[in-house]
PDB file of C-alpha atoms and ligand atoms in Angstrom:
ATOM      1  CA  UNK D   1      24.700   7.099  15.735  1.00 89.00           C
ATOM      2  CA  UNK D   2      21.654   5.819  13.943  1.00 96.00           C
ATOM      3  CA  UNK D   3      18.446   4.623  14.706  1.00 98.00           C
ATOM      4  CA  UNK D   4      16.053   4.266  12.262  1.00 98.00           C
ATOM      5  CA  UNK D   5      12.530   3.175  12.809  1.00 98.00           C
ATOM      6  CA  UNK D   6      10.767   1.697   9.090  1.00 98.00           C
ATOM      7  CA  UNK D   7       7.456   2.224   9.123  1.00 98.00           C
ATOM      8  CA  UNK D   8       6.513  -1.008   6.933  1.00 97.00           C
ATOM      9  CA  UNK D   9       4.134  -3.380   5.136  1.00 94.00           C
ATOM     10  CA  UNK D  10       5.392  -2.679   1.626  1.00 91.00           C
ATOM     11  CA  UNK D  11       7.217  -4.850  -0.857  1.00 90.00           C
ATOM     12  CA  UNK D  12       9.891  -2.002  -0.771  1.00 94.00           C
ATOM     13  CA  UNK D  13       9.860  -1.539   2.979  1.00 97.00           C
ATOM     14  CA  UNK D  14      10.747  -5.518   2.573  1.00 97.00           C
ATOM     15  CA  UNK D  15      13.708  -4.462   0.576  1.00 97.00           C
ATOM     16  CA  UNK D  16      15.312  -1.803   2.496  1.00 98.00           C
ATOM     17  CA  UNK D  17      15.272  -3.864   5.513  1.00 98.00           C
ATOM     18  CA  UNK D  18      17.358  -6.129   3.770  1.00 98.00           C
ATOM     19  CA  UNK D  19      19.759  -3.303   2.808  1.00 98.00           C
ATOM     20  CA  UNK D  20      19.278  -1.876   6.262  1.00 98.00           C
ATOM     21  CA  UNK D  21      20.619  -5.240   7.661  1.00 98.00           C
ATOM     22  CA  UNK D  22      23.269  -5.860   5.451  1.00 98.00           C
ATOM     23  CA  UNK D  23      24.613  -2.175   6.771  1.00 97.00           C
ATOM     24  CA  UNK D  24      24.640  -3.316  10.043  1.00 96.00           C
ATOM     25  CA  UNK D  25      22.671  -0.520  10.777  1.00 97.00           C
ATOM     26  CA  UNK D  26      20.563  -0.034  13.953  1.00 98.00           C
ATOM     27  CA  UNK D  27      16.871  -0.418  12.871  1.00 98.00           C
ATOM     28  CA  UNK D  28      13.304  -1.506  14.178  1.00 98.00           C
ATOM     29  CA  UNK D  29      10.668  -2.305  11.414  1.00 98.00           C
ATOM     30  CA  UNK D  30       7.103  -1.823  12.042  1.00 98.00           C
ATOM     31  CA  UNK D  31       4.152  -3.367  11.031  1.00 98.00           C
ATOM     32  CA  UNK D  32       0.928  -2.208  11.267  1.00 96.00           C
ATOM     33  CA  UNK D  33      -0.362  -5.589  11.645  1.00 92.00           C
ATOM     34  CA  UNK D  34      -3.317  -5.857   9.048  1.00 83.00           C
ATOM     35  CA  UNK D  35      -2.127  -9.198   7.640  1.00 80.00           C
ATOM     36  CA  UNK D  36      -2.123 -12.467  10.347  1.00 79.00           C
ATOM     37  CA  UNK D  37       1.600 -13.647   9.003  1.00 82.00           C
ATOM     38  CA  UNK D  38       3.360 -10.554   7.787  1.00 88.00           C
ATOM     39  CA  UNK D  39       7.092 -11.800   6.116  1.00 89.00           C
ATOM     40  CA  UNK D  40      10.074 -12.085   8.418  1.00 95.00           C
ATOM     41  CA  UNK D  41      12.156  -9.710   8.618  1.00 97.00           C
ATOM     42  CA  UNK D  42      15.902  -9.473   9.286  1.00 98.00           C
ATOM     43  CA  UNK D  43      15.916  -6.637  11.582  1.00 98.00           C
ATOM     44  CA  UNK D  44      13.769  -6.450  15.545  1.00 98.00           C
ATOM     45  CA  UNK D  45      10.266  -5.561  14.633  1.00 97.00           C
ATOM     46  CA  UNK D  46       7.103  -4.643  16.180  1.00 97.00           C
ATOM     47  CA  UNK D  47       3.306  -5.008  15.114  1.00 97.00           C
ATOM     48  CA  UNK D  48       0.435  -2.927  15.996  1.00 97.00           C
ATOM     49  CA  UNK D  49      -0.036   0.806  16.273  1.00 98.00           C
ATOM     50  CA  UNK D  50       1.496   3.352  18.204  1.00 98.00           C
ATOM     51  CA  UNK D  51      -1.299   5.554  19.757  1.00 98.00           C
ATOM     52  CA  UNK D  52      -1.734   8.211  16.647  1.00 98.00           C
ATOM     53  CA  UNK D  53       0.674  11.181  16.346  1.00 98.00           C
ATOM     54  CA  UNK D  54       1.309  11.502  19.978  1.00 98.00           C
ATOM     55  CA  UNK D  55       2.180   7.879  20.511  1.00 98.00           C
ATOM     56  CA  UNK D  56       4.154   7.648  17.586  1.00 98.00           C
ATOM     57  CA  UNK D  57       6.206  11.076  19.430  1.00 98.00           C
ATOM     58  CA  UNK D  58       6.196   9.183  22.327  1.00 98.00           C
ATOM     59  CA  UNK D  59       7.692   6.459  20.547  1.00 98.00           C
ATOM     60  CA  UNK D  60      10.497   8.245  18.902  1.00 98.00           C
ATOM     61  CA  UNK D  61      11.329  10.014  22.601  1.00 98.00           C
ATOM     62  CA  UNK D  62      11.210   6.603  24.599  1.00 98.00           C
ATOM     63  CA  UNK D  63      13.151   4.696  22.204  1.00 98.00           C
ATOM     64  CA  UNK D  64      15.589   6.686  21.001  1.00 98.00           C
ATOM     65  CA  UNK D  65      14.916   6.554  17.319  1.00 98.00           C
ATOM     66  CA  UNK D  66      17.099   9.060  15.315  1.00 98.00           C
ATOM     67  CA  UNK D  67      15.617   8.851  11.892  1.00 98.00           C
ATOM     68  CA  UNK D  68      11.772   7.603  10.765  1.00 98.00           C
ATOM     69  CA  UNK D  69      11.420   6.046   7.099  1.00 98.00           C
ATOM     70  CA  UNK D  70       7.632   5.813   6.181  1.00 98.00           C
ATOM     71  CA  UNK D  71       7.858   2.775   4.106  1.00 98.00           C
ATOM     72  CA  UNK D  72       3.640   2.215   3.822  1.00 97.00           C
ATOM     73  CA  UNK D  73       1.778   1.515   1.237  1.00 93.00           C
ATOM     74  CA  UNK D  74       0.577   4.741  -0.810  1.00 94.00           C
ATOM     75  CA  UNK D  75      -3.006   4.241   0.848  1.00 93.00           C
ATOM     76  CA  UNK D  76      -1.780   4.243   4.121  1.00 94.00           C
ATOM     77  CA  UNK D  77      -2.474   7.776   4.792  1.00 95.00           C
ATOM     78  CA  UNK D  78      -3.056   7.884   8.457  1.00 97.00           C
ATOM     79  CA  UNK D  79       0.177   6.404   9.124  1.00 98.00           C
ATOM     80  CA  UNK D  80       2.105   8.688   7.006  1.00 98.00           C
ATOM     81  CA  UNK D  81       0.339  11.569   8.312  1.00 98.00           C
ATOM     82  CA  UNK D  82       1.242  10.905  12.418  1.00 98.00           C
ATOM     83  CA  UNK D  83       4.582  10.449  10.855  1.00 98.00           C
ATOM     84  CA  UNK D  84       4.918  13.621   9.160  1.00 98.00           C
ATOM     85  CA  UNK D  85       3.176  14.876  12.755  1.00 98.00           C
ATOM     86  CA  UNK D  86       5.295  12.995  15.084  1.00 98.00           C
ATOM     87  CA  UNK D  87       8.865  13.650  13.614  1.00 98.00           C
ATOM     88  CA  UNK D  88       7.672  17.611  13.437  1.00 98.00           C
ATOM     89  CA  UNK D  89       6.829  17.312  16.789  1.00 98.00           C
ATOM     90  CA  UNK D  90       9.884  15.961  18.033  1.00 98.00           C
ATOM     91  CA  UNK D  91      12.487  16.702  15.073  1.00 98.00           C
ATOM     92  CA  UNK D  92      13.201  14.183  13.880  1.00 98.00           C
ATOM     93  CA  UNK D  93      14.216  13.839  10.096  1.00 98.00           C
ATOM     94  CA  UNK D  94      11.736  11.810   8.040  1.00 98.00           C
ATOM     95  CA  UNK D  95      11.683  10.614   4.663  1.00 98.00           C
ATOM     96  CA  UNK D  96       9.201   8.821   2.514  1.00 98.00           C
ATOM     97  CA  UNK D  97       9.701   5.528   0.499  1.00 98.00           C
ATOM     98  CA  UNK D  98       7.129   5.577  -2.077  1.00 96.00           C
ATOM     99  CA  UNK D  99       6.815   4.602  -5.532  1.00 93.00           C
ATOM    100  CA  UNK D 100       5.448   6.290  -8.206  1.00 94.00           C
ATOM    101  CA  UNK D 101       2.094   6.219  -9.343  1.00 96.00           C
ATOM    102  CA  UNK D 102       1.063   4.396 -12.506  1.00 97.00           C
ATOM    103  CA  UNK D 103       0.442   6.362 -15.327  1.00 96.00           C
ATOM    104  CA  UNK D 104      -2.360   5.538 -18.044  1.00 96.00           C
ATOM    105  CA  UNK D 105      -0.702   4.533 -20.806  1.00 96.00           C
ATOM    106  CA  UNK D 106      -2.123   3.568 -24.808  1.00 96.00           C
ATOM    107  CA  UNK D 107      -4.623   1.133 -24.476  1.00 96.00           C
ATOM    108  CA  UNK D 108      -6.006   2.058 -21.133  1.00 97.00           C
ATOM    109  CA  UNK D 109      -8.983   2.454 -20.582  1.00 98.00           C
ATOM    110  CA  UNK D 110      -9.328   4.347 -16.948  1.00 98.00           C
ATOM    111  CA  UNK D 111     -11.689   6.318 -15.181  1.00 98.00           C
ATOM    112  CA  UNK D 112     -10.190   8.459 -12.885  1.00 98.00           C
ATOM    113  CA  UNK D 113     -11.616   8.486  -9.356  1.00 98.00           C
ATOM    114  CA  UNK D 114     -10.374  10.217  -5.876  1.00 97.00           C
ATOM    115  CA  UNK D 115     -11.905   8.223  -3.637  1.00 96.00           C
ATOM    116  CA  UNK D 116     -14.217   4.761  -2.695  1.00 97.00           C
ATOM    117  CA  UNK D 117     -17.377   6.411  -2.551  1.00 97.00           C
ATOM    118  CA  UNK D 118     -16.719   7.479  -6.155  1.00 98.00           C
ATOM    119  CA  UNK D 119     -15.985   4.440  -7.418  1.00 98.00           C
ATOM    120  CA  UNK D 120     -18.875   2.871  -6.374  1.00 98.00           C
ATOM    121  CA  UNK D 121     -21.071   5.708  -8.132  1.00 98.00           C
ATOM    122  CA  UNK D 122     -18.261   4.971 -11.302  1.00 98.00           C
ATOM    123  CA  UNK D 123     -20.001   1.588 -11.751  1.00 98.00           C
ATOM    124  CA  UNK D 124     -22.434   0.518 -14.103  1.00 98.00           C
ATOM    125  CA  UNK D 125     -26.228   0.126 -13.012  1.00 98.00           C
ATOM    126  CA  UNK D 126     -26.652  -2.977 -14.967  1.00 98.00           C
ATOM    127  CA  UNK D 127     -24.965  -5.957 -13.191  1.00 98.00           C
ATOM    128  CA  UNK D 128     -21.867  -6.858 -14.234  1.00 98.00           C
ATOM    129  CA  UNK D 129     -19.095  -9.229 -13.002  1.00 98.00           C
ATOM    130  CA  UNK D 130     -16.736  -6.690 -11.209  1.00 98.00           C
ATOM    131  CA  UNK D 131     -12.983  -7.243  -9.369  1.00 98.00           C
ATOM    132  CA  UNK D 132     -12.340  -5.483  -6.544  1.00 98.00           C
ATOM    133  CA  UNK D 133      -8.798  -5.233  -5.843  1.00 96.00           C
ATOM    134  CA  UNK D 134      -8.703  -2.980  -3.402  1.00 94.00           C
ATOM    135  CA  UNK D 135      -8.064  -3.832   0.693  1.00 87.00           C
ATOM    136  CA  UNK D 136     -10.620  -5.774   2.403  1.00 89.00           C
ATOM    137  CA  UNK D 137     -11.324  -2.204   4.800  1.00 88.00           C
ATOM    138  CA  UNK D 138     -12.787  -0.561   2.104  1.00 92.00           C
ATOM    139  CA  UNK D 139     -15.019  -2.867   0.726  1.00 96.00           C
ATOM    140  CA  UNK D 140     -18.236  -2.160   2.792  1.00 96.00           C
ATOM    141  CA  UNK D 141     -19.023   1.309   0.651  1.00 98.00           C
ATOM    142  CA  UNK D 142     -19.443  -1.398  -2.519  1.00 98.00           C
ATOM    143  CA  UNK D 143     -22.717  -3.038  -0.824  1.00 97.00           C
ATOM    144  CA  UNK D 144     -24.482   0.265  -1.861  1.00 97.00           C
ATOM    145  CA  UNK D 145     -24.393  -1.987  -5.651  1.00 98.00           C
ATOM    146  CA  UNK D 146     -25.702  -5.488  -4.638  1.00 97.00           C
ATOM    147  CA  UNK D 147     -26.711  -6.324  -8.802  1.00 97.00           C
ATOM    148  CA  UNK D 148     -23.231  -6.888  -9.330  1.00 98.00           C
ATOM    149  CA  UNK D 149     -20.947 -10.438  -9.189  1.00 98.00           C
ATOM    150  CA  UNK D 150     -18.051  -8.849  -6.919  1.00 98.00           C
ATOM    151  CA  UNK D 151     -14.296 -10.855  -7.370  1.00 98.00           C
ATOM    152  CA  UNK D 152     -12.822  -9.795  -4.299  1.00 97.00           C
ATOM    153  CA  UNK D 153      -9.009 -11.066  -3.375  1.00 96.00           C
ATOM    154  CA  UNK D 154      -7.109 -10.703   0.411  1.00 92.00           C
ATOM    155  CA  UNK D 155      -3.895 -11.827   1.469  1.00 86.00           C
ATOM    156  CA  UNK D 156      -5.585 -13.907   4.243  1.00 87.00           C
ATOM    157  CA  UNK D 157      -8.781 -15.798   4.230  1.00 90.00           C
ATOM    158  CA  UNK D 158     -11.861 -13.080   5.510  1.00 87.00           C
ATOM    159  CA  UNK D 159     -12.294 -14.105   9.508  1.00 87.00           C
ATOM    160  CA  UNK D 160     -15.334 -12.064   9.819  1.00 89.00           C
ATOM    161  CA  UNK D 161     -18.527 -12.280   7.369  1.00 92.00           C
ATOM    162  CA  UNK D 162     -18.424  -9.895   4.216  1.00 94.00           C
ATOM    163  CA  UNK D 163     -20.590  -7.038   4.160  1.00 94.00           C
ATOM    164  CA  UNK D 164     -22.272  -8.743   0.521  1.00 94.00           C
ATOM    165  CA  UNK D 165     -21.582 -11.268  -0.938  1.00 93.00           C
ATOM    166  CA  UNK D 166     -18.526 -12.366  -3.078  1.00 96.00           C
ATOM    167  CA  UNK D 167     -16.228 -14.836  -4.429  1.00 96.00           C
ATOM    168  CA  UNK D 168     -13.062 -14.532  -2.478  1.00 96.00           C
ATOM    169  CA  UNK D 169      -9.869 -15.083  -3.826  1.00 96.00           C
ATOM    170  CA  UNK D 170      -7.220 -15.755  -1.492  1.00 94.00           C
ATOM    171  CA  UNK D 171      -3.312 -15.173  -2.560  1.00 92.00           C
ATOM    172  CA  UNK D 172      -0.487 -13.088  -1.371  1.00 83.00           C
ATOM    173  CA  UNK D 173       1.392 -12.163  -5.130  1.00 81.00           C
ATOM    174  CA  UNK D 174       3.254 -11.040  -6.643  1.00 81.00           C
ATOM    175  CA  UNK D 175       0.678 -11.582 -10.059  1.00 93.00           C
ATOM    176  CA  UNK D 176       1.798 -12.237 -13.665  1.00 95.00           C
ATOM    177  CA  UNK D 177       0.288 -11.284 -16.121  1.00 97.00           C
ATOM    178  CA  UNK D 178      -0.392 -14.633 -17.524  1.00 97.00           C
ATOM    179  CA  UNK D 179      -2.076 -15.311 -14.244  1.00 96.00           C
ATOM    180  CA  UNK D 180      -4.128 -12.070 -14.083  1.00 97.00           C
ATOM    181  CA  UNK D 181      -5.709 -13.189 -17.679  1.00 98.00           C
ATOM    182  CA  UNK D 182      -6.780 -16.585 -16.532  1.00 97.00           C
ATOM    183  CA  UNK D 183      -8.194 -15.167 -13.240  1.00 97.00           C
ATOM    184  CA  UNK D 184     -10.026 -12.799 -15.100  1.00 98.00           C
ATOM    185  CA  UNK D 185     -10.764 -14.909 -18.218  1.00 98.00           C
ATOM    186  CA  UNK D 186     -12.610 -17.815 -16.477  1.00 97.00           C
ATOM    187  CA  UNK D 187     -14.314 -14.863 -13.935  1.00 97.00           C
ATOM    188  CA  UNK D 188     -15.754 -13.240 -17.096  1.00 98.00           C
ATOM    189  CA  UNK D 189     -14.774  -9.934 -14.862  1.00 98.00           C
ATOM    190  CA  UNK D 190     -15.572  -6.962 -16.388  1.00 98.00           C
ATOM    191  CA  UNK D 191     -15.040  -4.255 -14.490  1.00 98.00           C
ATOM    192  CA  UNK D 192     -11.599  -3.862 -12.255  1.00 98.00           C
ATOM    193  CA  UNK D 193     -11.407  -0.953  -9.536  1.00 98.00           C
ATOM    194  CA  UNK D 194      -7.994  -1.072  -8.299  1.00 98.00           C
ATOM    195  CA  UNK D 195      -6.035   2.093  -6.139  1.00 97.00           C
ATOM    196  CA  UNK D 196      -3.040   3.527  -7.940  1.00 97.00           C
ATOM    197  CA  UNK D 197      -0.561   1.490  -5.939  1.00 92.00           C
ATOM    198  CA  UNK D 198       2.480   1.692  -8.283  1.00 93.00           C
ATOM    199  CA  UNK D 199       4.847  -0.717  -8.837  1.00 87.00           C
ATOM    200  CA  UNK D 200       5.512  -3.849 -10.489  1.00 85.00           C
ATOM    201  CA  UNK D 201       4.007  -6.304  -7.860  1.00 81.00           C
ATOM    202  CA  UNK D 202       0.400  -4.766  -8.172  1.00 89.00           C
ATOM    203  CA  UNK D 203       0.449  -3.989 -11.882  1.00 94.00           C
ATOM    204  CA  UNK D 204      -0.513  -7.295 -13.697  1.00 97.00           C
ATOM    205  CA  UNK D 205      -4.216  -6.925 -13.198  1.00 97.00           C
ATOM    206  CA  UNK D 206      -3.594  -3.561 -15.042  1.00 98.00           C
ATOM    207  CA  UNK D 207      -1.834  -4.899 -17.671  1.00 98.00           C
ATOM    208  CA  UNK D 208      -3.842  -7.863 -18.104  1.00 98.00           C
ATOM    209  CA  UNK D 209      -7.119  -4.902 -18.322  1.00 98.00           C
ATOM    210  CA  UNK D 210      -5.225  -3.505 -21.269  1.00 98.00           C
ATOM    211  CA  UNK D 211      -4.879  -6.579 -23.177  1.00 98.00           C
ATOM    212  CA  UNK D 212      -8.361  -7.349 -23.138  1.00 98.00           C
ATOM    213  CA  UNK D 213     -10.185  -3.691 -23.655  1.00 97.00           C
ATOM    214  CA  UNK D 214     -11.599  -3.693 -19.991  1.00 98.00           C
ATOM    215  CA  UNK D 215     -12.528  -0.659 -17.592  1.00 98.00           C
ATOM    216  CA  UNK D 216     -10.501   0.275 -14.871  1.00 98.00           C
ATOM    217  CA  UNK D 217     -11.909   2.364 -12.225  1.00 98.00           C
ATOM    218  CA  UNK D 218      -8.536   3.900 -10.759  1.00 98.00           C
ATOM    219  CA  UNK D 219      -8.568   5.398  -7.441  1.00 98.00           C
ATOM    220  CA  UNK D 220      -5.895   7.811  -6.766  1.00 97.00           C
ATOM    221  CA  UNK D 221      -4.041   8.319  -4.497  1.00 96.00           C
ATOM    222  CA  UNK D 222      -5.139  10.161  -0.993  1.00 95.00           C
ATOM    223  CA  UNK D 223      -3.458  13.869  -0.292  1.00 94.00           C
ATOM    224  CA  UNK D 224      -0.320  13.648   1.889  1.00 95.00           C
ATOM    225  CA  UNK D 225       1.388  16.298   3.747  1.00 95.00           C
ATOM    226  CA  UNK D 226       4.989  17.577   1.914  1.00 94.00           C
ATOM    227  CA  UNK D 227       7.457  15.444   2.434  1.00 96.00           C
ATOM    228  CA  UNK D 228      10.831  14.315   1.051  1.00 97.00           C
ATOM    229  CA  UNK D 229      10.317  11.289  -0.565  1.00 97.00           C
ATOM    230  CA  UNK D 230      12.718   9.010  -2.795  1.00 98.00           C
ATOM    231  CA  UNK D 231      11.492   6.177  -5.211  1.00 96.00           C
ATOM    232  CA  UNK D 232      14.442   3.461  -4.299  1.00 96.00           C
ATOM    233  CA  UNK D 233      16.155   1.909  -1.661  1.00 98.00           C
ATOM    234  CA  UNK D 234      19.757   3.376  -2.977  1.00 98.00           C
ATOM    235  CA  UNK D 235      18.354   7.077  -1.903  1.00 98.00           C
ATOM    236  CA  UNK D 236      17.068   6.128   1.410  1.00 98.00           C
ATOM    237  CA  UNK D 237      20.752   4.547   2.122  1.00 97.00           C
ATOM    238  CA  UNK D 238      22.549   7.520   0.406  1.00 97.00           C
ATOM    239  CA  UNK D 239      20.172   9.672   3.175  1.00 97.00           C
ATOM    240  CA  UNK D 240      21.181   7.383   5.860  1.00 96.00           C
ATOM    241  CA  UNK D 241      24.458   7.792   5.259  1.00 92.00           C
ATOM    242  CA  UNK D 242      24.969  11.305   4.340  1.00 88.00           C
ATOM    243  CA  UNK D 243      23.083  11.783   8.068  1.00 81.00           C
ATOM    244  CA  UNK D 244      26.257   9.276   9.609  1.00 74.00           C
ATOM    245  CA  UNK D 245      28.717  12.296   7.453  1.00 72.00           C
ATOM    246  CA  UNK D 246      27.247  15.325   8.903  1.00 66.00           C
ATOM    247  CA  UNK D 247      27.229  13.313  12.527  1.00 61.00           C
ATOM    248  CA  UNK D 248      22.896  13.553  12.971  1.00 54.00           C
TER     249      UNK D 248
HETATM  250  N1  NAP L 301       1.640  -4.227   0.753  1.00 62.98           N
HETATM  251  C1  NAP L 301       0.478  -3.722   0.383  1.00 62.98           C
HETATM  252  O1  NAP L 301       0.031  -3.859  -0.738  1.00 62.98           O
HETATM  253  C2  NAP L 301      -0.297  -2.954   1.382  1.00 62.98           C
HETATM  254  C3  NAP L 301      -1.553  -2.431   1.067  1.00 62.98           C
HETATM  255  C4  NAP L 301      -2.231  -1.701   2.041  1.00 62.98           C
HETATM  256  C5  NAP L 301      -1.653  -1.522   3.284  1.00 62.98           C
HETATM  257  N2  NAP L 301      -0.444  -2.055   3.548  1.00 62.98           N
HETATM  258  C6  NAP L 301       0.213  -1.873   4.836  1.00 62.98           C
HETATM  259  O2  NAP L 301      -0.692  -2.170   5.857  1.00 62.98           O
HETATM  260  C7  NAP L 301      -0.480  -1.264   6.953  1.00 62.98           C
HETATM  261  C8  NAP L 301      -1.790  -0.642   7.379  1.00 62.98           C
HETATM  262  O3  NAP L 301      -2.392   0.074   6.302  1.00 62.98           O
HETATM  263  P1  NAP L 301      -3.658   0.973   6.557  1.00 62.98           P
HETATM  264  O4  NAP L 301      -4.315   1.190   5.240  1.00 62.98           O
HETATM  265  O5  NAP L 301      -4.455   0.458   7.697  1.00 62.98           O
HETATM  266  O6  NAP L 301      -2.948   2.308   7.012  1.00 62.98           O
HETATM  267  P2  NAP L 301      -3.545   3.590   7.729  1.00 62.98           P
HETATM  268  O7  NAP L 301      -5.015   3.657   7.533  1.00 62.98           O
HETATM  269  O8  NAP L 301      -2.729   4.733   7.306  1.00 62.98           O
HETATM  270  O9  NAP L 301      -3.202   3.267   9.234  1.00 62.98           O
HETATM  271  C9  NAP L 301      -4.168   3.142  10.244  1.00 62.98           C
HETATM  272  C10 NAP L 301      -3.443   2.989  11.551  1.00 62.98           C
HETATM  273  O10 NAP L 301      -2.780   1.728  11.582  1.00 62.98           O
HETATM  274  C11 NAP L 301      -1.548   1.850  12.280  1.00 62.98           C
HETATM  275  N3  NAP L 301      -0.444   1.577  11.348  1.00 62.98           N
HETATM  276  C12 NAP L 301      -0.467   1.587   9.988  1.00 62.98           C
HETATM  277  N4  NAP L 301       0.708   1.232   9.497  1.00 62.98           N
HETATM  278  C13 NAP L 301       1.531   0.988  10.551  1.00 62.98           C
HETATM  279  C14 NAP L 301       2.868   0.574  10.693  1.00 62.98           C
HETATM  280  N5  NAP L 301       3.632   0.293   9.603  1.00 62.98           N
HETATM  281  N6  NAP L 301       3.372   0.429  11.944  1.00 62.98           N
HETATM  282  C15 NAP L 301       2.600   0.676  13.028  1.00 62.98           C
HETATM  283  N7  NAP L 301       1.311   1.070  12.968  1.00 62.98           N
HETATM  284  C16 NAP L 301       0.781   1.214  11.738  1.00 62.98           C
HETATM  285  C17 NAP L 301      -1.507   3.262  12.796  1.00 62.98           C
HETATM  286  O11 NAP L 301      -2.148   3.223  14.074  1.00 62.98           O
HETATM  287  P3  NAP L 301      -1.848   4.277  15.236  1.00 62.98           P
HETATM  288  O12 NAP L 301      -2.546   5.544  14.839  1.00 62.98           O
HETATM  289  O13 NAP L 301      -2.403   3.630  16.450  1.00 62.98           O
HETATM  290  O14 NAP L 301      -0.353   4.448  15.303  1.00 62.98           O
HETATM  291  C18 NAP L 301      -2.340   3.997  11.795  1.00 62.98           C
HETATM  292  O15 NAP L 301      -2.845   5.228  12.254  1.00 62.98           O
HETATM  293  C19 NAP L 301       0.563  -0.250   6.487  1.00 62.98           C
HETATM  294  O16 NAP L 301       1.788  -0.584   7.112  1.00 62.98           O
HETATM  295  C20 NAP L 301       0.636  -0.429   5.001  1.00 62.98           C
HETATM  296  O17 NAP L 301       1.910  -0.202   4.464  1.00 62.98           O
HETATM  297  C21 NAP L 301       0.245  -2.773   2.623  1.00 62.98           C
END
């Protein structure tokens, strides 16, 4: 018998519990409990971390998971690592739902960065109104550039005081394009530094950056152990359910 544990917080991870459920299969999501009201799900979940590699293991053991679907966002590369760990450890078969990364395209006009630090240093000297549209965790780095106007937007309303100052944007998305023109329109932003989420929910202010001729400082994405991964929902059920055929 199955039981899956979804390592969550994703649009997609959002979506496969839904096709999880509708299987009537047994399943626990898990979120790592960055935003204050993360969506309802339709299967048991849990929020908050498990203790690293060792207490995701520990997990696994005590509650008798049978299969581990990391779900996270792209970014989320501690998580996905203690995954990779913690099913080796105890062996248990893992797969990755991730989507793939966006690829420039005519029109774009990216610079190519690996990590925060660098994108900072990728900015101009000269102040300039700049969107950050990256997590609110990695934002501190960006204080090292005080000339410039920072746009900065979070799916809750900051709690604790910036590191600099900024005009904060609150809204959960999904962004249109439409929308992402206005925003950035009446903001005169521009300069965007974004992470190469994928996607379609992220991809507006990307999009939008295209139509008008603006920079985009592109972080990519953070080295991740080998693992299987699929792109869709439809693969992570046809790997649930080939598991159910050979009886894991
Ligand atoms: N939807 C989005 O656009 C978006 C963007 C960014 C992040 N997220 C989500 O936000 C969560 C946290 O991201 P992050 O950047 O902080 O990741 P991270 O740096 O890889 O994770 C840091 C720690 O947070 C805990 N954690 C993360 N995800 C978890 C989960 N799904 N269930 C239980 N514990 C989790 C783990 O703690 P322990 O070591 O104690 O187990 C992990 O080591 C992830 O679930 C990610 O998918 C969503």
């Amino acid at each position: 018998m199955i039981r899956a544990l979804i390592l969550g917080g994703t649009a997609d991870a959002s979506l496969l519990a839904a096709a999880i459920a509708r299987a009537g299969i047994d399943a626990v999501y898990s979120y790592g409990g960055r935003t204050r009201a993360p969506a309802d799900q339709p299967l048991p979940t849990r929020i908050g971390g498990f203790g690293g590699a060792s207490g995701l293991a520990d997990t696994i053991r005590r509650e008798g998971f049978t299969h581990v679907i990391d779900a996270t966002h792209p970014f989320a590369a501690e998580m996905s690592r203690n995954a990779v760990e913690a099913c080796t450890q105890t062996g248990t078969p893992l797969i990755a739902l991730e989507r793939a990364p966006w690829e420039k395209t005519q029109g774009d006009n990216w610079i190519g960065v690996s990590d925060v630090d660098a994108a900072v240093a990728a900015l101009p000297e000269s102040p300039a109104n700049v969107f950050l549209a990256i997590g609110r965790q990695h934002i501190a780095p960006f204080a090292a550039k005080p000339q410039h106007a920072y746009t900065l937007r979070f799916v809750d309303p900051p709690v604790a005081p910036l590191p600099f100052a900024a005009d904060v944007i609150v809204s959960r998305g999904p962004f249109t394009l439409d929308g992402e023109l206005e925003m950035i329109r009446a903001r005169k932003i521009a300069w965007i530094v974004a992470r190469n989420s994928g996607g379609d929910g992220a991809r507006a202010k990307i999009d939008a950056a295209r139509t008008l001729g603006l920079p985009v400082i592109m972080i990519a994405r953070p080295e991740l152990p080998e693992r299987p991964r699929v792109e869709s929902v439809a693969e992570i059920m046809q790997w649930l359910d080939h598991s159910t055929r050979l009886g894991a």
